[in-house]
Short mmCIF file of C-alpha atoms in Angstrom, two decimals:
data_model
loop_
_atom_site.label_atom_id
_atom_site.label_comp_id
_atom_site.label_asym_id
_atom_site.label_seq_id
_atom_site.Cartn_x
_atom_site.Cartn_y
_atom_site.Cartn_z
CA MET A 17 -0.26 0.27 0.33
CA GLU A 18 1.62 3.37 -0.32
CA HIS A 19 1.44 5.55 1.55
CA ALA A 20 0.18 9.56 2.03
CA GLN A 21 2.17 12.34 1.28
CA LYS A 22 3.14 14.24 4.28
CA PRO A 23 2.41 17.82 3.76
CA LEU A 24 5.58 20.47 4.03
CA ASP A 25 5.12 23.67 5.70
CA PHE A 26 5.81 25.86 3.43
CA LYS A 27 7.62 27.67 6.15
CA THR A 28 10.59 25.66 6.57
CA GLY A 29 10.50 23.33 3.94
CA ARG A 30 9.48 19.76 7.02
CA SER A 31 6.97 17.58 6.52
CA VAL A 32 4.27 18.22 8.89
CA ALA A 33 2.36 15.43 10.05
CA PRO A 34 -0.99 14.99 9.42
CA ASP A 35 -2.83 15.00 12.61
CA THR A 36 -1.30 17.79 13.86
CA PRO A 37 -1.95 20.23 10.79
CA ASN A 38 -0.64 24.14 11.58
CA ARG A 39 -3.55 25.95 11.00
CA ASP A 40 -2.36 29.53 11.11
CA HIS A 41 -0.05 27.98 8.29
CA VAL A 42 -2.56 26.37 5.76
CA ARG A 43 -4.20 30.25 6.43
CA CYS A 44 -1.68 32.54 5.11
CA THR A 45 -0.77 29.85 2.58
CA LEU A 46 -4.21 29.60 0.83
CA HIS A 47 -4.33 33.90 1.17
CA ARG A 48 -0.98 33.47 -0.38
CA MET A 49 -1.97 31.41 -3.23
CA TYR A 50 -5.35 33.45 -3.83
CA PHE A 51 -3.52 36.72 -4.57
CA LEU A 52 -0.96 34.01 -6.33
CA LEU A 53 -3.82 34.07 -8.59
CA VAL A 54 -5.26 36.95 -8.86
CA CYS A 55 -1.72 38.76 -9.81
CA LEU A 56 -2.12 36.05 -13.01
CA TRP A 57 -5.49 36.57 -13.86
CA SER A 58 -4.68 40.59 -13.99
CA PHE A 59 -1.35 40.09 -15.57
CA SER A 60 -3.26 37.67 -18.71
CA ILE A 61 -6.10 40.83 -18.31
CA ALA A 62 -3.44 43.67 -18.72
CA SER A 63 -2.32 41.28 -21.60
CA ALA A 64 -5.87 41.56 -23.43
CA GLN A 65 -5.83 45.65 -22.68
CA THR A 66 -3.29 46.53 -25.68
CA ASP A 67 -4.15 49.65 -25.01
CA VAL A 68 -3.72 49.33 -21.61
CA VAL A 69 -0.55 47.23 -21.15
CA PRO A 70 1.84 45.93 -24.40
CA GLN A 71 1.84 42.79 -25.37
CA ASN A 72 4.71 42.63 -25.28
CA GLN A 73 5.28 43.72 -21.87
CA HIS A 74 7.04 42.04 -19.23
CA THR A 75 6.66 41.96 -15.47
CA SER A 76 9.77 40.33 -14.15
CA ALA A 77 9.70 38.22 -11.09
CA ASP A 78 10.14 40.67 -8.37
CA GLN A 79 7.77 42.90 -9.43
CA SER A 80 6.32 44.55 -6.87
CA THR A 81 3.66 44.90 -4.94
CA SER A 82 3.03 47.92 -4.91
CA ASP A 83 3.41 48.08 -8.77
CA THR A 84 0.24 45.49 -8.89
CA LEU A 85 -2.08 47.09 -6.74
CA LYS A 86 -1.22 50.15 -9.22
CA LEU A 87 -2.52 48.07 -11.72
CA ILE A 88 -4.78 46.16 -10.94
CA ASP A 89 -6.05 50.16 -10.34
CA ARG A 90 -5.36 50.59 -13.83
CA LEU A 91 -7.41 47.42 -15.01
CA VAL A 92 -10.22 49.13 -12.60
CA GLU A 93 -10.34 52.39 -14.47
CA GLN A 94 -9.91 50.71 -17.65
CA ASN A 95 -12.90 48.24 -16.54
CA GLY A 96 -15.50 51.43 -16.07
CA LYS A 97 -14.57 52.45 -19.31
CA LEU A 98 -16.06 49.87 -20.93
CA GLU A 99 -18.81 49.88 -18.55
CA LYS A 100 -19.37 53.80 -20.03
CA GLN A 101 -18.59 52.54 -23.13
CA ASN A 102 -21.90 49.27 -23.22
CA ARG A 103 -24.73 52.14 -21.68
CA GLU A 104 -23.48 54.36 -24.20
CA LEU A 105 -23.80 51.68 -27.05
CA ILE A 106 -27.69 50.78 -25.13
CA ASP A 107 -28.22 54.66 -25.69
CA GLN A 108 -27.82 54.14 -29.76
CA ILE A 109 -29.37 50.58 -29.91
CA GLN A 110 -32.45 52.49 -28.18
CA SER A 111 -32.92 55.25 -30.08
CA LEU A 112 -32.43 53.24 -33.10
CA ARG A 113 -35.11 51.09 -32.53
CA GLN A 114 -36.99 54.38 -31.82
CA ALA A 115 -36.69 55.74 -35.42
CA LEU A 116 -36.84 52.37 -37.17
CA ALA A 117 -40.14 52.38 -34.83
CA THR A 118 -40.78 55.58 -36.12
CA LYS A 119 -40.79 54.84 -39.80
CA SER A 120 -42.04 51.46 -39.56
CA GLY A 121 -45.37 53.01 -38.08
CA GLN A 122 -44.53 53.03 -34.25
CA ALA A 123 -48.42 51.57 -33.16
CA ALA A 124 -48.85 54.37 -30.44
CA ALA A 125 -49.00 57.42 -29.14
CA ALA A 126 -51.59 58.99 -27.63
CA PRO A 127 -53.18 62.18 -26.42
CA SER A 128 -55.15 61.92 -23.86
CA GLN A 129 -57.12 64.07 -25.47
CA ASP A 130 -54.73 63.79 -25.91
CA VAL A 131 -55.91 60.33 -27.05
CA THR A 132 -56.06 58.37 -30.54
CA THR A 133 -53.65 58.44 -32.88
CA ALA A 134 -51.86 55.07 -32.77
CA THR A 135 -49.07 54.14 -34.95
CA GLN A 136 -46.74 56.84 -34.05
CA THR A 137 -44.96 56.56 -30.80
CA ASN A 138 -45.02 60.60 -31.97
CA VAL A 139 -44.82 63.11 -29.01
CA GLU A 140 -47.00 64.73 -31.81
CA ASN A 141 -50.20 63.17 -30.71
CA VAL A 142 -49.58 63.53 -26.69
CA SER A 143 -52.40 65.90 -25.44
CA GLY A 144 -55.49 63.70 -24.53
CA ASP A 145 -57.09 63.56 -28.00
CA VAL A 146 -57.29 61.02 -30.24
CA GLN A 147 -53.77 60.09 -31.53
CA GLU A 148 -52.64 59.70 -27.08
CA GLY A 149 -54.60 57.12 -26.30
CA GLU A 150 -52.46 54.50 -28.88
CA VAL A 151 -49.83 52.85 -26.83
CA GLY A 152 -48.51 49.97 -27.40
CA PRO A 153 -45.84 47.14 -26.46
CA ASN A 154 -42.53 47.87 -26.19
CA THR A 155 -43.56 51.36 -27.91
CA SER A 156 -41.87 54.87 -26.02
CA PRO A 157 -40.13 57.87 -27.00
CA THR A 158 -37.34 56.99 -24.97
CA GLU A 159 -38.53 54.16 -22.67
CA GLU A 160 -36.39 53.79 -19.61
CA SER A 161 -36.07 51.03 -16.92
CA TYR A 162 -35.93 51.77 -13.32
CA LYS A 163 -36.56 50.04 -10.48
CA TRP A 164 -40.47 48.91 -11.15
CA GLY A 165 -42.09 49.52 -14.25
CA ARG A 166 -41.09 51.89 -17.25
CA TYR A 167 -41.61 55.35 -18.05
CA SER A 168 -41.73 57.21 -21.38
CA PRO A 169 -42.97 60.64 -21.99
CA ASN A 170 -46.22 61.71 -22.01
CA LEU A 171 -48.08 57.82 -21.51
CA GLY A 172 -46.02 58.11 -17.99
CA PHE A 173 -45.29 54.69 -16.51
CA ARG A 174 -47.01 51.01 -17.38
CA VAL A 175 -47.51 49.66 -14.27
CA ALA A 176 -48.33 47.05 -16.32
CA ASP A 177 -47.22 44.61 -19.64
CA THR A 178 -48.37 40.61 -20.35
CA GLU A 179 -48.65 39.18 -22.94
CA ARG A 180 -52.46 40.11 -22.59
CA GLY A 181 -52.06 42.99 -22.63
CA ASP A 182 -50.85 46.52 -21.23
CA LEU A 183 -51.32 49.28 -18.77
CA ASN A 184 -49.80 52.92 -18.66
CA ILE A 185 -51.19 55.61 -16.14
CA SER A 186 -50.25 59.08 -17.18
CA ILE A 187 -50.45 62.27 -15.20
CA TYR A 188 -50.72 65.88 -16.18
CA THR A 189 -51.16 68.89 -13.85
CA TYR A 190 -50.25 73.23 -13.52
CA ALA A 191 -50.40 75.27 -10.58
CA ARG A 192 -51.25 78.92 -11.80
CA TYR A 193 -51.45 82.40 -10.35
CA LEU A 194 -54.00 85.39 -12.93
CA ASN A 195 -54.23 88.58 -12.63
CA GLN A 196 -56.62 90.22 -14.02
CA LEU A 197 -57.27 93.59 -12.17
CA GLY A 198 -55.66 95.93 -15.05
CA LEU A 199 -58.51 94.65 -16.94
CA ASP A 200 -61.74 97.83 -17.52
CA ALA A 201 -64.01 96.60 -14.97
CA ASN A 202 -67.10 97.66 -18.05
CA TYR A 203 -68.17 96.76 -21.58
CA ILE A 204 -69.95 97.58 -24.30
CA ASP A 205 -71.52 94.86 -26.56
CA ALA A 206 -72.04 95.55 -30.10
CA PHE A 207 -76.42 96.38 -30.00
CA GLY A 208 -75.45 98.81 -27.03
CA ASN A 209 -75.33 96.49 -23.62
CA LEU A 210 -73.87 97.78 -20.27
CA LYS A 211 -71.89 94.52 -19.39
CA THR A 212 -70.15 93.58 -16.62
CA VAL A 213 -66.40 92.01 -16.54
CA GLN A 214 -65.92 89.30 -13.45
CA ARG A 215 -61.42 90.32 -12.96
CA ARG A 216 -59.99 87.42 -11.44
CA GLN A 217 -56.77 87.39 -9.43
CA ASP A 218 -56.19 83.73 -7.86
CA PHE A 219 -54.67 80.79 -7.93
CA GLN A 220 -55.45 77.90 -8.63
CA LEU A 221 -54.30 73.99 -8.84
CA GLN A 222 -55.93 74.93 -12.62
CA LYS A 223 -56.67 71.49 -13.67
CA VAL A 224 -55.84 67.84 -13.36
CA GLN A 225 -55.97 64.82 -15.88
CA ILE A 226 -55.28 61.10 -14.63
CA LYS A 227 -54.79 59.12 -18.01
CA PHE A 228 -55.05 54.90 -18.32
CA LEU A 229 -54.00 53.64 -21.91
CA GLY A 230 -52.61 50.76 -23.44
CA TRP A 231 -53.72 47.83 -25.57
CA MET A 232 -55.71 44.38 -24.65
CA LEU A 233 -55.44 41.49 -25.75
CA ASP A 234 -54.39 41.95 -29.25
CA PRO A 235 -51.95 45.38 -29.37
CA LYS A 236 -54.11 46.35 -32.60
CA LEU A 237 -57.31 47.20 -29.95
CA ARG A 238 -56.56 50.15 -27.91
CA TYR A 239 -58.36 51.70 -24.61
CA PHE A 240 -57.57 55.42 -23.41
CA LEU A 241 -60.21 56.66 -20.51
CA TYR A 242 -58.94 59.58 -18.42
CA ALA A 243 -60.78 61.85 -15.44
CA TRP A 244 -60.53 65.26 -16.03
CA SER A 245 -60.83 68.00 -13.66
CA SER A 246 -61.26 71.90 -14.21
CA ASN A 247 -60.73 73.12 -10.40
CA PRO A 248 -61.78 77.02 -11.06
CA SER A 249 -64.89 76.15 -12.89
CA GLN A 250 -66.28 74.21 -8.91
CA TRP A 251 -69.93 73.39 -9.56
CA LEU A 252 -70.05 74.91 -13.30
CA PRO A 253 -71.30 71.74 -15.67
CA ALA A 254 -68.82 69.16 -17.05
CA GLN A 255 -66.36 70.76 -14.00
CA VAL A 256 -65.99 66.79 -13.99
CA VAL A 257 -64.99 64.56 -16.29
CA LEU A 258 -64.98 60.57 -17.11
CA ALA A 259 -63.80 60.03 -21.39
CA GLY A 260 -62.56 57.91 -22.90
CA ASN A 261 -62.26 56.57 -26.13
CA LEU A 262 -61.86 52.97 -27.88
CA ASN A 263 -59.36 52.42 -30.86
CA TYR A 264 -58.11 49.81 -34.08
CA MET A 265 -55.40 49.85 -35.52
CA PHE A 266 -55.16 48.01 -39.23
CA ASN A 267 -52.91 49.62 -39.99
CA ASP A 268 -51.03 53.07 -41.11
CA ARG A 269 -52.87 53.98 -43.91
CA PHE A 270 -56.20 53.14 -41.12
CA SER A 271 -57.42 53.25 -38.04
CA VAL A 272 -61.42 53.97 -36.31
CA GLY A 273 -62.15 55.09 -33.03
CA ALA A 274 -65.26 55.35 -30.99
CA GLY A 275 -65.83 57.32 -27.65
CA ILE A 276 -64.96 61.18 -26.53
CA ARG A 277 -62.39 62.98 -28.30
CA SER A 278 -61.94 66.28 -29.71
CA LEU A 279 -63.35 67.79 -32.77
CA PRO A 280 -60.65 68.23 -35.85
CA GLY A 281 -61.04 71.57 -37.04
CA THR A 282 -58.17 73.91 -35.59
CA ARG A 283 -54.30 72.69 -35.77
CA SER A 284 -54.90 72.78 -31.71
CA VAL A 285 -57.71 69.98 -31.63
CA GLU A 286 -55.72 66.95 -33.50
CA GLY A 287 -53.75 66.21 -31.37
CA ASN A 288 -50.72 67.80 -29.48
CA PHE A 289 -51.80 68.99 -26.21
CA PRO A 290 -49.90 70.13 -24.01
CA PHE A 291 -47.89 70.77 -26.76
CA TRP A 292 -48.21 74.71 -27.27
CA LEU A 293 -46.22 77.59 -26.43
CA GLY A 294 -48.48 78.65 -23.17
CA VAL A 295 -49.81 76.17 -20.58
CA ASP A 296 -53.03 75.05 -21.84
CA SER A 297 -53.79 78.65 -23.19
CA ARG A 298 -54.48 79.31 -26.77
CA MET A 299 -55.03 82.45 -28.73
CA MET A 300 -57.81 84.10 -29.00
CA ALA A 301 -58.69 83.80 -32.33
CA ASP A 302 -58.21 80.08 -32.08
CA GLU A 303 -60.66 79.40 -28.58
CA PHE A 304 -63.06 81.25 -31.52
CA PHE A 305 -62.94 79.38 -34.25
CA ARG A 306 -62.92 75.46 -32.57
CA PRO A 307 -64.54 73.27 -32.68
CA SER A 308 -64.65 71.06 -29.05
CA TYR A 309 -64.95 67.27 -27.47
CA THR A 310 -67.72 65.48 -28.38
CA SER A 311 -68.37 61.60 -29.03
CA GLY A 312 -69.08 60.33 -32.16
CA VAL A 313 -66.32 57.52 -34.59
CA TRP A 314 -63.31 59.02 -36.48
CA ALA A 315 -61.08 57.62 -38.78
CA TRP A 316 -57.20 58.12 -39.43
CA GLY A 317 -54.12 57.24 -40.53
CA LYS A 318 -51.72 57.69 -43.18
CA LEU A 319 -52.18 58.70 -46.83
CA THR A 320 -48.49 58.61 -47.86
CA LYS A 321 -45.91 59.69 -45.55
CA LYS A 322 -45.62 62.83 -45.80
CA LEU A 323 -49.86 62.96 -45.61
CA ASP A 324 -52.13 62.53 -42.62
CA TYR A 325 -56.46 62.87 -42.45
CA ILE A 326 -58.14 62.46 -39.51
CA ALA A 327 -61.99 62.27 -40.08
CA MET A 328 -64.62 62.44 -37.66
CA VAL A 329 -68.94 62.49 -36.89
CA GLY A 330 -69.91 63.46 -34.00
CA ASN A 331 -72.77 64.36 -32.17
CA ASN A 332 -73.05 67.95 -31.75
CA LEU A 333 -70.14 70.68 -32.04
CA SER A 334 -69.40 70.39 -27.34
CA THR A 335 -70.90 67.42 -25.69
CA LEU A 336 -69.33 68.50 -22.40
CA GLY A 337 -71.43 70.07 -19.72
CA VAL A 338 -74.75 68.44 -22.09
CA SER A 339 -76.70 64.84 -21.80
CA ALA A 340 -77.83 62.62 -24.49
CA ALA A 341 -81.38 64.17 -24.34
CA GLN A 342 -80.75 67.68 -24.94
CA LEU A 343 -79.15 66.48 -28.16
CA ASP A 344 -81.09 65.64 -32.14
CA ASN A 345 -81.64 62.71 -33.98
CA GLY A 346 -79.42 63.42 -36.25
CA PHE A 347 -74.89 62.76 -37.15
CA ASN A 348 -75.31 66.10 -38.74
CA THR A 349 -71.70 66.88 -37.41
CA ILE A 350 -68.45 66.38 -39.18
CA SER A 351 -64.74 67.54 -38.86
CA THR A 352 -62.08 66.61 -40.86
CA SER A 353 -58.25 67.38 -41.05
CA LEU A 354 -55.36 66.97 -43.74
CA VAL A 355 -51.69 67.97 -42.29
CA TRP A 356 -48.82 67.99 -45.03
CA LYS A 357 -44.87 67.85 -43.92
CA PRO A 358 -43.66 68.36 -47.06
CA THR A 359 -39.83 68.38 -46.30
CA THR A 360 -39.13 65.99 -43.61
CA GLY A 361 -41.90 63.73 -43.42
CA GLU A 362 -42.41 65.22 -39.65
CA PHE A 363 -43.18 68.33 -37.76
CA GLY A 364 -42.30 67.04 -33.89
CA PRO A 365 -44.79 67.41 -31.20
CA GLY A 366 -47.25 70.98 -31.13
CA PHE A 367 -45.59 74.17 -31.44
CA GLY A 368 -42.54 75.67 -31.25
CA ASP A 369 -39.38 74.19 -32.01
CA PHE A 370 -38.23 72.45 -28.45
CA GLU A 371 -36.72 68.96 -30.51
CA GLY A 372 -34.11 72.14 -32.33
CA HIS A 373 -35.26 70.62 -35.91
CA GLN A 374 -31.57 70.32 -37.63
CA LYS A 375 -33.94 69.51 -41.08
CA LEU A 376 -36.15 72.95 -42.16
CA ALA A 377 -39.43 71.11 -40.72
CA THR A 378 -42.51 72.20 -42.57
CA ARG A 379 -46.56 72.04 -42.44
CA LEU A 380 -50.16 72.99 -43.87
CA GLY A 381 -52.99 71.95 -43.02
CA VAL A 382 -56.60 72.36 -43.96
CA HIS A 383 -59.39 71.83 -41.34
CA PHE A 384 -63.13 71.29 -41.96
CA THR A 385 -66.44 71.41 -39.41
CA TYR A 386 -69.34 71.25 -40.56
CA SER A 387 -72.45 71.16 -37.64
CA GLU A 388 -76.30 71.97 -36.93
CA GLU A 389 -76.76 73.34 -33.34
CA ASN A 390 -80.04 73.76 -31.62
CA LYS A 391 -80.11 75.59 -28.27
CA GLN A 392 -80.69 72.58 -26.02
CA SER A 393 -77.31 71.10 -26.96
CA GLN A 394 -74.98 73.81 -26.88
CA PRO A 395 -73.75 74.11 -22.77
CA ASN A 396 -74.18 77.13 -20.53
CA SER A 397 -71.91 79.80 -21.70
CA GLU A 398 -69.22 79.47 -18.81
CA SER A 399 -69.54 75.43 -18.91
CA PHE A 400 -65.29 73.67 -18.70
CA GLU A 401 -63.76 73.99 -22.12
CA ASN A 402 -66.62 74.43 -24.56
CA THR A 403 -67.37 76.17 -27.15
CA GLN A 404 -70.25 78.20 -28.31
CA LEU A 405 -71.75 80.36 -31.62
CA ARG A 406 -70.19 83.65 -30.59
CA LEU A 407 -70.91 86.57 -32.78
CA SER A 408 -67.06 88.53 -32.32
CA ASP A 409 -68.84 90.98 -29.15
CA GLY A 410 -68.43 87.89 -27.43
CA THR A 411 -72.42 87.08 -27.25
CA VAL A 412 -73.82 83.58 -27.59
CA ILE A 413 -76.05 83.71 -30.72
CA PHE A 414 -78.65 81.55 -28.86
CA ALA A 415 -79.34 84.35 -26.54
CA SER A 416 -83.12 85.33 -26.27
CA ASN A 417 -84.23 88.86 -28.48
CA LEU A 418 -80.58 88.65 -29.25
CA PHE A 419 -82.00 90.81 -32.75
CA GLY A 420 -84.71 91.89 -31.53
CA PRO A 421 -87.66 91.80 -29.10
CA GLY A 422 -89.27 87.96 -29.74
CA ILE A 423 -86.66 86.83 -31.94
CA THR A 424 -84.85 84.11 -30.79
CA ILE A 425 -82.51 81.14 -32.62
CA THR A 426 -83.11 77.82 -31.84
CA ASP A 427 -80.90 76.24 -34.83
CA ALA A 428 -77.66 77.48 -37.01
CA THR A 429 -75.80 75.40 -39.50
CA ASP A 430 -72.26 76.63 -39.02
CA LYS A 431 -69.82 75.67 -41.17
CA MET A 432 -65.66 76.51 -40.45
CA THR A 433 -62.36 75.67 -42.56
CA SER A 434 -58.96 76.39 -41.38
CA PHE A 435 -55.29 76.04 -43.44
CA ASP A 436 -52.68 76.50 -41.36
CA ALA A 437 -48.84 76.38 -42.48
CA GLY A 438 -45.81 76.05 -40.39
CA LEU A 439 -41.51 77.02 -40.94
CA LYS A 440 -39.35 75.17 -37.80
CA TYR A 441 -35.41 74.98 -38.09
CA HIS A 442 -32.72 75.50 -35.43
CA GLY A 443 -34.86 75.93 -32.58
CA LEU A 444 -37.12 79.09 -34.25
CA ALA A 445 -40.64 78.37 -35.06
CA LEU A 446 -43.01 80.48 -37.38
CA GLU A 447 -46.81 79.19 -36.99
CA GLY A 448 -50.02 81.16 -38.17
CA GLU A 449 -53.22 79.71 -39.33
CA TYR A 450 -56.13 81.46 -40.85
CA TYR A 451 -60.19 80.73 -40.06
CA LEU A 452 -63.54 81.61 -41.73
CA ARG A 453 -66.72 80.62 -40.34
CA TRP A 454 -69.92 81.08 -42.01
CA LEU A 455 -74.02 80.67 -39.37
CA ASN A 456 -77.06 79.88 -41.23
CA HIS A 457 -80.01 79.02 -41.90
CA PHE A 458 -81.18 79.94 -38.45
CA ARG A 459 -84.47 78.35 -37.17
CA GLY A 460 -87.11 79.79 -34.78
CA PRO A 461 -88.92 82.70 -33.27
CA GLY A 462 -89.17 85.62 -36.15
CA THR A 463 -85.18 85.20 -37.63
CA ALA A 464 -86.63 85.30 -40.97
CA SER A 465 -85.22 89.00 -41.15
CA VAL A 466 -81.81 87.43 -38.94
CA PRO A 467 -78.96 87.27 -42.57
CA GLY A 468 -76.93 85.22 -42.14
CA LEU A 469 -72.97 85.83 -40.83
CA PHE A 470 -69.66 85.41 -41.76
CA ASP A 471 -66.89 85.59 -39.38
CA HIS A 472 -62.36 84.86 -40.77
CA GLY A 473 -59.36 85.34 -38.46
CA VAL A 474 -56.10 85.09 -38.28
CA GLN A 475 -52.88 84.32 -35.72
CA ALA A 476 -49.20 84.17 -36.18
CA GLN A 477 -46.49 83.23 -33.72
CA LEU A 478 -43.06 82.92 -32.91
CA SER A 479 -40.75 81.21 -31.28
CA ALA A 480 -37.15 80.84 -30.41
CA MET A 481 -34.84 78.48 -28.02
CA VAL A 482 -32.67 81.11 -26.43
CA ILE A 483 -30.73 78.09 -25.16
CA PRO A 484 -31.74 74.72 -26.96
CA LYS A 485 -33.87 72.53 -24.52
CA LEU A 486 -33.69 74.78 -21.44
CA LEU A 487 -35.12 78.09 -22.65
CA GLN A 488 -37.29 79.35 -25.45
CA ILE A 489 -39.36 83.10 -25.66
CA TYR A 490 -41.96 83.82 -27.69
CA SER A 491 -44.44 86.22 -28.37
CA GLY A 492 -47.67 86.34 -30.82
CA GLY A 493 -50.92 87.38 -31.98
CA SER A 494 -54.87 87.14 -33.20
CA THR A 495 -58.36 88.77 -34.01
CA ILE A 496 -61.06 88.02 -35.21
CA ILE A 497 -62.51 90.38 -38.05
CA GLY A 498 -66.65 89.73 -37.89
CA GLN A 499 -69.60 91.83 -38.07
CA TYR A 500 -69.58 92.85 -35.02
CA GLY A 501 -66.62 94.13 -34.09
CA GLN A 502 -62.63 93.27 -34.33
CA PRO A 503 -61.24 91.74 -31.08
CA TRP A 504 -57.63 90.88 -31.31
CA ASP A 505 -54.81 89.63 -28.58
CA PHE A 506 -51.46 90.19 -28.71
CA ARG A 507 -48.91 87.85 -26.05
CA VAL A 508 -45.68 87.02 -24.95
CA GLY A 509 -44.11 84.12 -23.18
CA MET A 510 -41.83 82.15 -21.59
CA ASN A 511 -41.32 78.67 -20.65
CA LEU A 512 -38.21 77.30 -18.63
CA HIS A 513 -37.98 73.54 -18.53
CA PRO A 514 -35.08 73.34 -15.59
CA PHE A 515 -35.32 69.42 -16.37
CA LYS A 516 -34.04 69.80 -20.29
CA ASN A 517 -37.51 68.26 -21.18
CA ARG A 518 -41.30 68.62 -21.71
CA VAL A 519 -42.54 67.01 -18.55
CA VAL A 520 -41.88 69.81 -15.86
CA ARG A 521 -41.90 73.94 -17.48
CA TRP A 522 -42.56 77.27 -15.61
CA ASN A 523 -44.01 79.68 -18.50
CA ASN A 524 -44.70 83.24 -17.97
CA GLU A 525 -47.02 84.86 -20.59
CA PHE A 526 -48.08 88.65 -20.31
CA LEU A 527 -51.41 89.05 -22.77
CA TYR A 528 -53.06 92.88 -23.44
CA LEU A 529 -56.55 92.23 -25.47
CA HIS A 530 -58.87 94.36 -26.85
CA ARG A 531 -62.68 93.45 -26.63
CA SER A 532 -62.21 89.20 -26.29
CA ALA A 533 -64.80 87.52 -27.91
CA VAL A 534 -64.51 84.71 -25.46
CA GLY A 535 -63.34 83.25 -22.21
CA TYR A 536 -64.90 81.69 -19.60
CA THR A 537 -63.85 80.74 -15.91
CA ALA A 538 -60.22 77.06 -17.09
CA LEU A 539 -58.96 80.40 -19.49
CA PRO A 540 -56.35 83.84 -18.88
CA TYR A 541 -59.17 86.18 -19.82
CA PRO A 542 -62.74 86.88 -20.12
CA VAL A 543 -65.03 87.38 -22.92
CA GLY A 544 -65.40 91.53 -23.12
CA GLY A 545 -62.07 91.74 -21.93
CA ASN A 546 -59.55 95.15 -22.39
CA GLY A 547 -56.52 95.86 -20.67
CA PRO A 548 -53.08 93.89 -19.62
CA VAL A 549 -53.25 89.89 -18.11
CA PHE A 550 -50.53 88.46 -16.26
CA HIS A 551 -50.21 84.55 -15.17
CA THR A 552 -47.19 82.14 -14.34
CA SER A 553 -47.58 78.59 -14.50
CA TRP A 554 -45.56 75.59 -13.54
CA GLU A 555 -46.23 72.71 -15.06
CA LEU A 556 -45.94 68.81 -14.94
CA ALA A 557 -47.56 66.52 -18.29
CA PHE A 558 -45.79 63.02 -17.25
#
């Protein structure tokens, strides 16, 4: 039988009896062997990293411990650089995936009104309109993984992601200080009536919108549901709204939706909220002519790579605050938009060139709206986010005895079209829109003698990113040219984006009004307002 070899004492070179091991010596030996293996491993890595240790570098047997530690430090530093490069490569891969998704139709992005268009993860439709209700799997601009769930700007946080569907939760809100004390206390309308202007100075958590959006069972089947509140409109009709829509995307050229969304009658209601120059505030002409939200069905898509369309059939011009019992029995409201982006095939989300186009981006749009309205289906004049048919002095056309004793309009036909154009380049943007509206086919007591009405108007806005992604300044003006007055407004403002994104914004805006033809509590200006207004808002949109 062979005798087992006795272990050696590495310190003396002598044999040690197996039954009397020197444990301290063993520990010491193991530590030295571990350190030797680490050094050998470090040397092999160093040989592979030619930019750190040349292959022809030979380490001498008597290299000091300090030299070895320095070498290890260099290797750790090199490893950190490789990790950084790896992160940058991952970011580039995500950007390329996003670009490919955008070109291929992207399944999505949504307004909340901001509500529906699906095939573009476009942040362009992230408002609350039709395009915002479409979020598909794996679609998100700059999607980030952090802890639990993923975040995508304006699509919010993904809180569920399964084979049968997903769910994103997004919030829009802003706090606003408003000062209207510089306005005249009274104004005289086109019929010689003296009216009072309610001048306000208040602080409000102006709006709260909580959006739930995603897909279910089939990535082409999208939903967009939201709770929406305008706090200055407490106790008024539609101060709180629970609404939304369902959509199905057949392909890039054709998708359908049903539910509540904004009629696409002007550029600002195509689905680009909240990406306006001012926070939740249109210019006077746009507010006067635009349609509002209603229930209905719609279709949208791309006729070509650079030509988009939306077509909608709805109940009326404005459904918020109007019950189904007040509607007529016909689908007599239609609204369409056709947008051409001739140079780059895109225009970025909303107004202003926050994204900083390096090539000239252009757009041309045309919109048309037709609606047969009656007095019952129109909301009260102070209702939140609604559109009323008004004369150019601000008077609602359904007011009793408006055109004389015993003359009251109960039904009317509204036809409106608008044309818009815009340029964006290197942070600069010039955008404008021209509106035309016809009111006729009046019915009601004494209306045979009331002639048809025609109003038109124009607005223009100029903006510049003074510091890219951080500081923007803008100015704009609009006017309404009508048979009962020619009101106008002018504004200058500043947007500060402290995190260099559109999630958080601080806006300051100064307006000057001349006999405003439109207004309600949710707006920073009232009907008949004449004089200066200032408001500042802190906005959160994620």
